[in-house]
Short mmCIF file of C-alpha atoms and ligand atoms in Angstrom, two decimals:
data_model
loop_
_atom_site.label_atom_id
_atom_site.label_comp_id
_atom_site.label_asym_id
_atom_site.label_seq_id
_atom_site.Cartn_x
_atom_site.Cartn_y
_atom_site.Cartn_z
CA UNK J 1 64.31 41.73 5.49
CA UNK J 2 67.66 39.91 5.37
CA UNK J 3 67.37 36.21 5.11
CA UNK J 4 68.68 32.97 4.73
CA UNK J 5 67.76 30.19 3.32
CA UNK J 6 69.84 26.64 4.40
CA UNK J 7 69.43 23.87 2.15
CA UNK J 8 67.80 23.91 -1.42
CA UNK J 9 66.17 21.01 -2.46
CA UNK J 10 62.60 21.14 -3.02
CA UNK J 11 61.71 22.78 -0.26
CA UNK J 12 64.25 25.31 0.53
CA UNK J 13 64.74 26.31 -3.22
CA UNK J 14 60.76 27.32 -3.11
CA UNK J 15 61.36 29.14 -0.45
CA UNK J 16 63.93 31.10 -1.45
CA UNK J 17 63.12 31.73 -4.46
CA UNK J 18 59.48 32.61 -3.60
CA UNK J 19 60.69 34.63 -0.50
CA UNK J 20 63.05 36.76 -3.28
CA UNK J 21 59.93 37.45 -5.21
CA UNK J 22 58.43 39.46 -2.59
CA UNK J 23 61.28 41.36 -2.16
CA UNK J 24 63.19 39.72 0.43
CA UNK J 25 67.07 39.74 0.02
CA UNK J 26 68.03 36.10 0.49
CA UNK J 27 70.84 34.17 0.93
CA UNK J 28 70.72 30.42 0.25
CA UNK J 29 73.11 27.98 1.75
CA UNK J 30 73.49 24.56 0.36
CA UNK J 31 76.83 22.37 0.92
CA UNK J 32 76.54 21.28 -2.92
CA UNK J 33 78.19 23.33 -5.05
CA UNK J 34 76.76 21.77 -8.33
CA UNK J 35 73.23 22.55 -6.95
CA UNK J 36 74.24 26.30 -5.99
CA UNK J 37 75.75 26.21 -9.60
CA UNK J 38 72.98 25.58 -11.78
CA UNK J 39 70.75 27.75 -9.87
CA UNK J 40 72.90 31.03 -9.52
CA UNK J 41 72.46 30.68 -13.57
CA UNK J 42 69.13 30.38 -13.45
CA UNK J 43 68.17 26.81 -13.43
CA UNK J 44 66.19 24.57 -11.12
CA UNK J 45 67.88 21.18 -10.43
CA UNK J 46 64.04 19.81 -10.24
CA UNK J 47 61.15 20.50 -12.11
CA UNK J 48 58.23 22.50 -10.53
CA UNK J 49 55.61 24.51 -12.85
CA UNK J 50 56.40 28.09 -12.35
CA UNK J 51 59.60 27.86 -10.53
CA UNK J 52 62.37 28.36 -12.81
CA UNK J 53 60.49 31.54 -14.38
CA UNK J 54 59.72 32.82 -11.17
CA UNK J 55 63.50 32.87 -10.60
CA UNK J 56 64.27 34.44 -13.43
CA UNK J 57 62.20 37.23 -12.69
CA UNK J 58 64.02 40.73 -11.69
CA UNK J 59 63.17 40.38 -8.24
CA UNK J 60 64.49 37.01 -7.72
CA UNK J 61 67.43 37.86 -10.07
CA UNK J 62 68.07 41.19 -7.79
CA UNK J 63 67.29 39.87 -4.37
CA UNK J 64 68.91 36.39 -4.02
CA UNK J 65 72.17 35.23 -4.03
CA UNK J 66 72.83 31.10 -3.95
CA UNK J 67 76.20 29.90 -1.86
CA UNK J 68 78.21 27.25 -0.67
CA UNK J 69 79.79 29.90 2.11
CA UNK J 70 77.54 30.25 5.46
CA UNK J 71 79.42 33.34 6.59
CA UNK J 72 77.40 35.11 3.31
CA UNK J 73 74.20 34.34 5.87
CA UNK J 74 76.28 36.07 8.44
CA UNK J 75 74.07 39.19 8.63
CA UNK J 76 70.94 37.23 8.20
CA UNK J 77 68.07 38.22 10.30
CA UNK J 78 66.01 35.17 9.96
CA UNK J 79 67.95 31.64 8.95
CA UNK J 80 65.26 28.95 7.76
CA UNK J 81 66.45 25.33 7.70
CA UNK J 82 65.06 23.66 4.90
CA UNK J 83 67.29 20.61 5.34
CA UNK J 84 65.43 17.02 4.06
CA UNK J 85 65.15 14.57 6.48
CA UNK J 86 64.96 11.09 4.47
CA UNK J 87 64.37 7.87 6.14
CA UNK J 88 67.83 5.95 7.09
CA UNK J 89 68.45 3.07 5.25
CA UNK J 90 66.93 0.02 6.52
CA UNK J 91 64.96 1.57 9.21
CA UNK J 92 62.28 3.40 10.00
CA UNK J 93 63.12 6.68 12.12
CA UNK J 94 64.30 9.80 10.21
CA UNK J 95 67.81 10.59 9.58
CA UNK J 96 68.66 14.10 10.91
CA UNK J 97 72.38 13.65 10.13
CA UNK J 98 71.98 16.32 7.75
CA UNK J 99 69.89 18.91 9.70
CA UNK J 100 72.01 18.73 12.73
CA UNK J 101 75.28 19.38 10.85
CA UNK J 102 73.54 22.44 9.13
CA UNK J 103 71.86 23.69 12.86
CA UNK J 104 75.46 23.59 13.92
CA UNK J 105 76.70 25.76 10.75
CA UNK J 106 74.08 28.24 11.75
CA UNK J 107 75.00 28.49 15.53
CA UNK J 108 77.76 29.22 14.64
CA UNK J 109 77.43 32.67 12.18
CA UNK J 110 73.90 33.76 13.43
CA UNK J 111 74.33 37.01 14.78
CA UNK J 112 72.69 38.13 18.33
CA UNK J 113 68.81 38.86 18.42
CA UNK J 114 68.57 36.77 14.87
CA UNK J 115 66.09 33.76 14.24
CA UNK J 116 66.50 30.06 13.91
CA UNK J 117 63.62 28.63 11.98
CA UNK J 118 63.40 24.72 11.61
CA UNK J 119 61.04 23.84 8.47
CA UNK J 120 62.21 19.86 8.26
CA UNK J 121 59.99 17.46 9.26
CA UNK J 122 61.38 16.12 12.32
CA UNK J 123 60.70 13.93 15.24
CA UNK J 124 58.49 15.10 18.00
CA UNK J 125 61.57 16.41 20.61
CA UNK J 126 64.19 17.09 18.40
CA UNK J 127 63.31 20.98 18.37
CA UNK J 128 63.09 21.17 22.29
CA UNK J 129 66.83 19.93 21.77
CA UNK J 130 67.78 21.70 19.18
CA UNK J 131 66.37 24.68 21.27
CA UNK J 132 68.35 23.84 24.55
CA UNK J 133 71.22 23.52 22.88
CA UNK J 134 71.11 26.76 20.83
CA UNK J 135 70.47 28.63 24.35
CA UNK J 136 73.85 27.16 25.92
CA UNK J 137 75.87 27.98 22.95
CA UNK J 138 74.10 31.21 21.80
CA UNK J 139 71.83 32.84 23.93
CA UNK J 140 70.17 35.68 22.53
CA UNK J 141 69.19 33.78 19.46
CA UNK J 142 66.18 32.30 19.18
CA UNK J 143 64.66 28.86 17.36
CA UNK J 144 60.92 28.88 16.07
CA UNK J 145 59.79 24.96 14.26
CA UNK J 146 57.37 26.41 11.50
CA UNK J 147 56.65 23.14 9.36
CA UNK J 148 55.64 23.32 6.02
CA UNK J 149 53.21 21.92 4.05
CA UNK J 150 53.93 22.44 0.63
CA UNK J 151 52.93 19.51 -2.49
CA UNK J 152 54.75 19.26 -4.88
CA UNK J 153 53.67 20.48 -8.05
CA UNK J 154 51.92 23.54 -5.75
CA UNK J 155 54.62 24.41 -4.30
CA UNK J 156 54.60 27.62 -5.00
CA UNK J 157 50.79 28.40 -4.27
CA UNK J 158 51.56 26.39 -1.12
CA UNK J 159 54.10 28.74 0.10
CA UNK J 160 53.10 32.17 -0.83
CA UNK J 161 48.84 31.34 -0.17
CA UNK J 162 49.65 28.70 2.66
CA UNK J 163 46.60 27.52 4.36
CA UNK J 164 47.62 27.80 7.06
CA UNK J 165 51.01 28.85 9.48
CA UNK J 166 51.97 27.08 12.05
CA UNK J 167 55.24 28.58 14.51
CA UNK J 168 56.54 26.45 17.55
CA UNK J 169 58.14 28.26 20.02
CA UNK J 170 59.20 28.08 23.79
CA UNK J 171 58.56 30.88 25.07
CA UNK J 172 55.53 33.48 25.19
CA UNK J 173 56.75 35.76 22.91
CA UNK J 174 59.28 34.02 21.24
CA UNK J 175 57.03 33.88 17.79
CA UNK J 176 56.08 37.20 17.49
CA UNK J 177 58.66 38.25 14.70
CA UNK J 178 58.08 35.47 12.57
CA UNK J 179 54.37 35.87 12.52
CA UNK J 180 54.89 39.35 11.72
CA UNK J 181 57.21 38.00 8.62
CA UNK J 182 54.81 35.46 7.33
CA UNK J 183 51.45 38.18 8.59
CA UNK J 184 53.54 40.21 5.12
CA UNK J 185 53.46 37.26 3.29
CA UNK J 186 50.10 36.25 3.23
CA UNK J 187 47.95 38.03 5.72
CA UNK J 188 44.79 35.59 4.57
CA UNK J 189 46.77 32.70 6.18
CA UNK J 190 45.18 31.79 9.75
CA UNK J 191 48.58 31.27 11.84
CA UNK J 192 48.64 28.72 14.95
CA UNK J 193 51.16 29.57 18.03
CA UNK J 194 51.92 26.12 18.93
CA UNK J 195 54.67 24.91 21.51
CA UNK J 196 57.43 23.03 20.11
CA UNK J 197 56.13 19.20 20.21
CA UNK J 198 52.52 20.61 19.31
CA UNK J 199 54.13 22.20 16.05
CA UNK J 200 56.44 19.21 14.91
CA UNK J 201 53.06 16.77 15.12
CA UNK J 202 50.98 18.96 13.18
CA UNK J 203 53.27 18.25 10.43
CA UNK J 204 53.71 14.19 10.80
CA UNK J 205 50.23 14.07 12.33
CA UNK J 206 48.97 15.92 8.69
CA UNK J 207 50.63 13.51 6.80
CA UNK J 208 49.85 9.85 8.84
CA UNK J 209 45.60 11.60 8.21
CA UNK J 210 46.38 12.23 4.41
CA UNK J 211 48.15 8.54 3.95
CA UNK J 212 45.41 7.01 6.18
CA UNK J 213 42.54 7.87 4.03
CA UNK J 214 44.30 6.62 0.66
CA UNK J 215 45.26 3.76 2.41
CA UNK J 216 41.47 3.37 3.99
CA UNK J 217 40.00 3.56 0.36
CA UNK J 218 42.99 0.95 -0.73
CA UNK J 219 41.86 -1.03 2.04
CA UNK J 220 38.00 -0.72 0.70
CA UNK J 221 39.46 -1.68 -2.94
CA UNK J 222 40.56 -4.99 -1.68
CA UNK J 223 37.22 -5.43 -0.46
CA UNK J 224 35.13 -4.17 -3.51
CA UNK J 225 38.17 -6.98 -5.64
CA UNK J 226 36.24 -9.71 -3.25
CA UNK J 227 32.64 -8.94 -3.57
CA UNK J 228 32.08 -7.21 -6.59
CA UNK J 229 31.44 -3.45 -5.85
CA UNK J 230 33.31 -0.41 -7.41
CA UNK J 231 35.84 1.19 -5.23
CA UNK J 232 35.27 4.81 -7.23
CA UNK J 233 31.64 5.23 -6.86
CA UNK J 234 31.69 3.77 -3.35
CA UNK J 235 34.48 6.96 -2.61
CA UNK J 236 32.15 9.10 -4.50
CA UNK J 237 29.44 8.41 -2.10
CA UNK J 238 31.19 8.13 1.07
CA UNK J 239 33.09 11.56 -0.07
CA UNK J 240 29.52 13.67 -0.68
CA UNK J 241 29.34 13.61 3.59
CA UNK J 242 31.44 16.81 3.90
CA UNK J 243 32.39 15.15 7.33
CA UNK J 244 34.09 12.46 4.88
CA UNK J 245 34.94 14.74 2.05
CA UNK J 246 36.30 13.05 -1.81
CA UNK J 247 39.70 14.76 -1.48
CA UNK J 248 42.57 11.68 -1.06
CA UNK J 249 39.97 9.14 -1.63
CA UNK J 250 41.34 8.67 -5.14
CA UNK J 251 42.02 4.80 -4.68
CA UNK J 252 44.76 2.71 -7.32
CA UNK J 253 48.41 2.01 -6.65
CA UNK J 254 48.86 4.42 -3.64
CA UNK J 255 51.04 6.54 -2.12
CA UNK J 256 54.82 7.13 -2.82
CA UNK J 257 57.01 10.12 -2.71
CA UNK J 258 59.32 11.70 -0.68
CA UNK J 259 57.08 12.56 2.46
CA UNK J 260 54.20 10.54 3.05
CA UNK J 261 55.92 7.36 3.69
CA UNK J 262 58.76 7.38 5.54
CA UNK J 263 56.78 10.25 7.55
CA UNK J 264 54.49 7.88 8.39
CA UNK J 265 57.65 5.29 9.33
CA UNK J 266 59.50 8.17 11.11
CA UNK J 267 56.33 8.50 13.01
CA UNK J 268 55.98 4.44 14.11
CA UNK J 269 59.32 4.73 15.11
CA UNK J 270 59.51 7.68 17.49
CA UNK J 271 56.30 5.80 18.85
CA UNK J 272 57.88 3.63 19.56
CA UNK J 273 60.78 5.07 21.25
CA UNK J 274 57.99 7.02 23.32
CA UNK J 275 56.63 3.43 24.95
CA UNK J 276 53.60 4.86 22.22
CA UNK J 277 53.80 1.96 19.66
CA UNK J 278 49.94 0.79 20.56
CA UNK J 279 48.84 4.29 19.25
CA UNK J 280 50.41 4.35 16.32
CA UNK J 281 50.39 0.34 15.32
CA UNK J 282 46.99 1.11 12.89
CA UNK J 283 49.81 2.99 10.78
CA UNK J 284 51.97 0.12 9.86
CA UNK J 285 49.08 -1.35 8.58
CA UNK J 286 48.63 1.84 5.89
CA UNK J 287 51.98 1.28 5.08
CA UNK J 288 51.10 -2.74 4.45
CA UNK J 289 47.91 -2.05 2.96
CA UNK J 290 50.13 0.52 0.52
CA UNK J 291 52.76 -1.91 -0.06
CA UNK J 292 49.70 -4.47 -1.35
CA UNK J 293 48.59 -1.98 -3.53
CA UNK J 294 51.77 -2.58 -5.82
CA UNK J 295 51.78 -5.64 -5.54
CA UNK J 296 48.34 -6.54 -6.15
CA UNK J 297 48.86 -4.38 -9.64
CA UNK J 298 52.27 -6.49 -10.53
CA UNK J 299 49.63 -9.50 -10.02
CA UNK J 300 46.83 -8.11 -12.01
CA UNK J 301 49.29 -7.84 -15.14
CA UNK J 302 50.54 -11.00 -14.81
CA UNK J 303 46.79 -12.58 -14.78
CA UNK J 304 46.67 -10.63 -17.77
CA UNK J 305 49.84 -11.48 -19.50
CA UNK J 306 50.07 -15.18 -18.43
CA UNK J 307 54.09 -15.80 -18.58
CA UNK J 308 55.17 -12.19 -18.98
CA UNK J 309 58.64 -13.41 -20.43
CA UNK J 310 59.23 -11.20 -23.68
CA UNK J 311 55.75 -9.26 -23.34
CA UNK J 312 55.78 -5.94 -23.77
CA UNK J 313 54.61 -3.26 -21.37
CA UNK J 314 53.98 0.29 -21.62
CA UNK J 315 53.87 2.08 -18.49
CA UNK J 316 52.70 5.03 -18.68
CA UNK J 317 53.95 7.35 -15.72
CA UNK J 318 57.23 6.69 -13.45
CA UNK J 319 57.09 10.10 -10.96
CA UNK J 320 55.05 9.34 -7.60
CA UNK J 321 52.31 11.69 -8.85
CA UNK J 322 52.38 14.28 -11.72
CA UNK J 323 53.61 17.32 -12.22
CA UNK J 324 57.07 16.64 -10.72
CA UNK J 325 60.03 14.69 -12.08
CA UNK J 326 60.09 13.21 -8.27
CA UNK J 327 60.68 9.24 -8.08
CA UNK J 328 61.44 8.73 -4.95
CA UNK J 329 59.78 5.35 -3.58
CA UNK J 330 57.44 5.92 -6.65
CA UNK J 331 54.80 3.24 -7.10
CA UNK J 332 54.51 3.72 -10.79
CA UNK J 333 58.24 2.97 -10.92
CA UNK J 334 58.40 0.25 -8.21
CA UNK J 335 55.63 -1.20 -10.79
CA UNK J 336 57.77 -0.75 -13.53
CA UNK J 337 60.52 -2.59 -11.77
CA UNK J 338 58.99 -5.86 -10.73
CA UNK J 339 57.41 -6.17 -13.72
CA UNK J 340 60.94 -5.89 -15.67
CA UNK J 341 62.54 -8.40 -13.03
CA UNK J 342 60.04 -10.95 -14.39
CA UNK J 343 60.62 -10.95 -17.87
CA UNK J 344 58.78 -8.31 -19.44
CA UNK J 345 60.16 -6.13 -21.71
CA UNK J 346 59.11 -3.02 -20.00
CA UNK J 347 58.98 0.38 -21.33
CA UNK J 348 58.84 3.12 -19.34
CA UNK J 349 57.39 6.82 -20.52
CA UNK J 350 56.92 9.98 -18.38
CA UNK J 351 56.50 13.84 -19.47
CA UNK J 352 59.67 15.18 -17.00
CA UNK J 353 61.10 12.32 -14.63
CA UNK J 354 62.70 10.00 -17.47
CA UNK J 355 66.41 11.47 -16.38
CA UNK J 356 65.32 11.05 -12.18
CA UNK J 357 63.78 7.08 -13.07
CA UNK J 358 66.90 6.51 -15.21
CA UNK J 359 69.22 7.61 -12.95
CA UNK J 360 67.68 5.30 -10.01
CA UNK J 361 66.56 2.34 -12.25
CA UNK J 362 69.00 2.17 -15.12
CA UNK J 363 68.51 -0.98 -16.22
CA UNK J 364 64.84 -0.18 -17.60
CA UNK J 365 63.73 0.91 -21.08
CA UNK J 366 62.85 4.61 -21.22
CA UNK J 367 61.61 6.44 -23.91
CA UNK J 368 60.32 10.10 -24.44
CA UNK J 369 57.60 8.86 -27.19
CA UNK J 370 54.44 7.70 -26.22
CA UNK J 371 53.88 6.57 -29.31
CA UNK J 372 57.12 4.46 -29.49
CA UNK J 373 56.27 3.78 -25.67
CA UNK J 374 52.63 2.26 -26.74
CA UNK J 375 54.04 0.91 -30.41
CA UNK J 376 53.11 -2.79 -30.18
CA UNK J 377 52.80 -3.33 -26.30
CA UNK J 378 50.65 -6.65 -25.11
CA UNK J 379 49.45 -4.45 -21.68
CA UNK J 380 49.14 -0.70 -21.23
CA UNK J 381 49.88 0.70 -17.54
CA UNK J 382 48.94 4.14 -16.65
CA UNK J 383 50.96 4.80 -13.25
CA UNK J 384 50.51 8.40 -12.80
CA UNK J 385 47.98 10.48 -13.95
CA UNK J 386 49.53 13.18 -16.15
CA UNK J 387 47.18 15.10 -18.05
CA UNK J 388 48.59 14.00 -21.18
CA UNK J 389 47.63 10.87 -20.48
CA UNK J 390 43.93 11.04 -20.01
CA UNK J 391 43.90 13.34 -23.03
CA UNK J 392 44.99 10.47 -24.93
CA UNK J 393 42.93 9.73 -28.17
CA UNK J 394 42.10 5.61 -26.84
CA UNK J 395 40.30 5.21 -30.56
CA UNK J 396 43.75 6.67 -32.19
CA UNK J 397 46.38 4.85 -29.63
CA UNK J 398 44.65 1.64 -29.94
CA UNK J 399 46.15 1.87 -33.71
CA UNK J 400 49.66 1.29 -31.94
CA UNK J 401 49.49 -1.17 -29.62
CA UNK J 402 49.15 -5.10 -30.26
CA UNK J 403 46.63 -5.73 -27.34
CA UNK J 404 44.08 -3.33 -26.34
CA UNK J 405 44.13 -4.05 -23.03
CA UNK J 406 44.96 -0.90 -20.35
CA UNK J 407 45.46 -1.25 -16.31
CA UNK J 408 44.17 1.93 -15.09
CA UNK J 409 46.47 2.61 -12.03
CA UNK J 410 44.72 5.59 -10.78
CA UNK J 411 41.43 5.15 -11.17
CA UNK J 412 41.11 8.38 -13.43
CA UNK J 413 40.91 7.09 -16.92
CA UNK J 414 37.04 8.08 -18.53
CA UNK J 415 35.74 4.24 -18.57
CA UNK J 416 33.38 4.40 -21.52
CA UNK J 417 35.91 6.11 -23.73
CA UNK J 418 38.10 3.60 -24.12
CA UNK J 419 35.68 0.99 -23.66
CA UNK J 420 34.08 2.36 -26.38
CA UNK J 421 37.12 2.43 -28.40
CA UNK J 422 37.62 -1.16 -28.16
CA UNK J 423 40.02 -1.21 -24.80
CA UNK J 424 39.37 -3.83 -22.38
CA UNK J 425 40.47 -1.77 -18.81
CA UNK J 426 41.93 -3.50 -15.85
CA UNK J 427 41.45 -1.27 -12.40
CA UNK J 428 42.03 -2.28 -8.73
CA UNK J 429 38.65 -2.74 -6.54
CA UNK J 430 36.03 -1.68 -9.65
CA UNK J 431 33.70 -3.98 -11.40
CA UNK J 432 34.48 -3.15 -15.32
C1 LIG G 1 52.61 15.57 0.86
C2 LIG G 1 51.57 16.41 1.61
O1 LIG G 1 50.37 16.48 0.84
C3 LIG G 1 52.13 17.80 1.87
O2 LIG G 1 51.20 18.57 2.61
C4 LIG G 1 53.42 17.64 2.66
O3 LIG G 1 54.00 18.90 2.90
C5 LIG G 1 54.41 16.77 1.91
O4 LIG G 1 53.80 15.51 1.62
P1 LIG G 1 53.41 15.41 -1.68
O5 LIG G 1 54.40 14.38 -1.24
O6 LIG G 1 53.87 16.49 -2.62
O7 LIG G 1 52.80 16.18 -0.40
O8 LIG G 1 52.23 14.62 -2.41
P2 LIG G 1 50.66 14.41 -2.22
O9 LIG G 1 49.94 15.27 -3.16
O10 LIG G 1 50.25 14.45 -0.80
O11 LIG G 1 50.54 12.90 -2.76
C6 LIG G 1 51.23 11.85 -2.10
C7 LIG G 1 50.99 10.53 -2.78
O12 LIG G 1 49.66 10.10 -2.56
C8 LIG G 1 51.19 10.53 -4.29
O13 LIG G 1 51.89 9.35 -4.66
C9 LIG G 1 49.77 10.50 -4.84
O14 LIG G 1 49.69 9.90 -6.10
C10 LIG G 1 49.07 9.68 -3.78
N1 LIG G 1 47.62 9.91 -3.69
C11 LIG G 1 47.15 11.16 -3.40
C12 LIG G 1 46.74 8.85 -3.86
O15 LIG G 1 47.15 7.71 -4.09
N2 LIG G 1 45.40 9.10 -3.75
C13 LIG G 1 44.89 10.33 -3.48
O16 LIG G 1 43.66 10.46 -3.37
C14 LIG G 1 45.80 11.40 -3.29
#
């Protein structure tokens, strides 16, 4: 099948690229040429395991064709929006400035009987709109929402073994072709015929659950910090009740990225435009109770540091989780931040998102070594938990470091290793 692909950041790229591998022909649309650049010669503007040799397979390298030009998607049977909508300066709600300029691109070259597919997260409404306006301007072409729920650093497990499809549409039949697309693409997936406002809170209503029970177990941290008890084996134990489950219990510095947040902000403010603020208010507490969870690790290093003025940190980690070079609204390097804005002399190591970190805080010390990262350092700070990191040798890396003393942001490290290597660990809600 014929296809396009509109926008390729982390999303759309996976996509497209993925799509191509099956066979697809695609054409992907982006309005920045340097983007379209590196990736027509074979390079990913972001790191994701697998991606770049996925597209340099003979399949991707046959089927797919990157472009600045819409009219290439002219003849495009299916055109999937894969636009990012970020949260607008200052405020909460969702900035679809750059979805609705690409939608109108579309209108304009889809061809009759093609397909509009919306994968952006978006406010509950906006495809309804979308959708109305699309049938004034272009009848005979259709629009399907058909979020996506792809992590970073799965991404591509996420989109070709999804766990599950979900297509908005408006009318009865209206998603019948794309569930036969995605029935090709994996026919394990189980695939939910939603209308439109049902399919666009799947997406935001998936998220607000996932940052609701980090934020619960945060919440349980600050209460374990106050009376003694261990946040990890108290998740443990809650998590063994299936009803509970373990998974996004892991408790520490909390949530960051480019999703979970200002999904959950998007989400308090179209609530609020809705007259729904009531329903919603327990979120803006998860967001406070994430905020804190920085915070309360900036003021766990200073207990440790005293005056932090020309004390050296290592922090260990600056992506929002690992296996991306993703920092956006990253607590590791929020951390990081604060703790340079004090005084410290903070050094900052991370396996792929040193050039991402730099580029956003440039006024921090970055280095690719963790050796020359650890070399000396008065407090260790392990912010995201790369594997590297808890492979670390603690008897060997104590060698390096003028105080053995390590802040355990994740709540991952192996306790008695290090202990037993001479490291005093620091840890949010856990009695060490
Ligand atoms: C998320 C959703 O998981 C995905 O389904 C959606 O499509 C996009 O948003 P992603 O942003 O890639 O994906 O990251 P995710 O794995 O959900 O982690 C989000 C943040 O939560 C990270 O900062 C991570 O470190 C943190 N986290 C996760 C915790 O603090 N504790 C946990 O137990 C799990």
């Amino acid at each position: 099948m014929k296809i396009s692909v509109i926008g390729v950041g982390y999303l759309g790229a996976t996509h497209a690229i993925c799509m191509a591998s099956l066979g697809h022909e695609v054409i992907a649309v982006d309005v920045d040429p340097q983007k379209v650049a590196l990736l027509n010669t074979g390079v990913v503007p972001f790191y994701e395991p697998g991606l770049t040799q996925l597209l340099g397979t003979a399949n991707a390298q046959s089927n797919l064709t990157f472009t600045t030009d819409y009219s290439d998607a002219s003849n495009c049977d299916i055109h999937f929006l894969c636009i990012g909508t970020p949260q607008t300066e200052n405020e909460l709600h969702a900035d679809l400035t750059a979805l609705e300029n690409a939608f109108e691109s579309v209108i304009k070259i889809a061809k009759p009987g093609s397909l509009i597919v919306g994968k952006s997260t978006v406010p509950v409404g906006t495809a309804q709109r979308l959708a109305t306006n699309l049938a004034e301007r272009k009848p005979g072409v259709l629009l399907n929402w058909n979020p996506e729920f792809l992590r970073e650093g799965h991404a591509i497990a996420d989109t070709l073994q999804p766990n599950r499809i979900v297509i908005g549409a408006n009318t009865e039949n209206g998603a019948e072709a794309l569930a036969n697309f995605y029935k090709l693409v994996s026919p394990e997936a189980p695939i939910f015929i939603t209308n439109f406002p049902t399919a666009e809170l799947v997406k935001v209503a998936a998220n607000a659950f996932l940052a609701t029970k980090i934020s619960f177990i945060n919440a349980m941290s600050e209460v374990a910090d106050a009376t003694g008890a261990d946040v990890t084996l108290l998740a443990d134990a809650i998590g063994a009740d299936d009803r509970i489950g373990r998974k996004f219990l892991g408790s520490g510095i909390g949530f960051g990225g480019g999703c979970l947040p200002k999904d959950i902000r998007a989400f308090l403010a179209r609530a609020d435009e809705l007259g729904l603020a009531e329903s919603l208010n327990f979120l803006k507490e998860f967001d406070l109770i994430n905020q804190r969870a920085r915070t309360r690790a900036v003021a766990l290093a200073l207990k440790e540091l005293g005056n932090p003025k020309g004390k050296k940190i290592a922090v260990l980690g600056a992506a929002f989780k690992p296996d991306s070079d993703d920092v956006r609204d990253s607590p590791a390097l929020e951390i990081a931040e604060t703790l340079h804005a004090l005084g410290a002399s903070v050094v900052v190591h991370d396996p792929r998102a040193l050039e991402s970190a730099a580029a956003k805080i440039p006024e921090l010390t970055y280095s690719d070594s963790i050796e020359e990262t650890l070399t000396q350092a008065d407090l260790t700070m392990h912010l995201t938990e790369w594997g590297e990191y808890r492979a670390l040798d603690p008897a060997l890396v104590k060698k390096l470091v003028k105080v053995p003393t390590i802040f355990d942001g994740r709540n991952v490290l192996d306790v008695a290793k290090w202990q037993n290597a001479g490291w005093k660990l620091l840890a949010l809600g856990r009695a060490l």
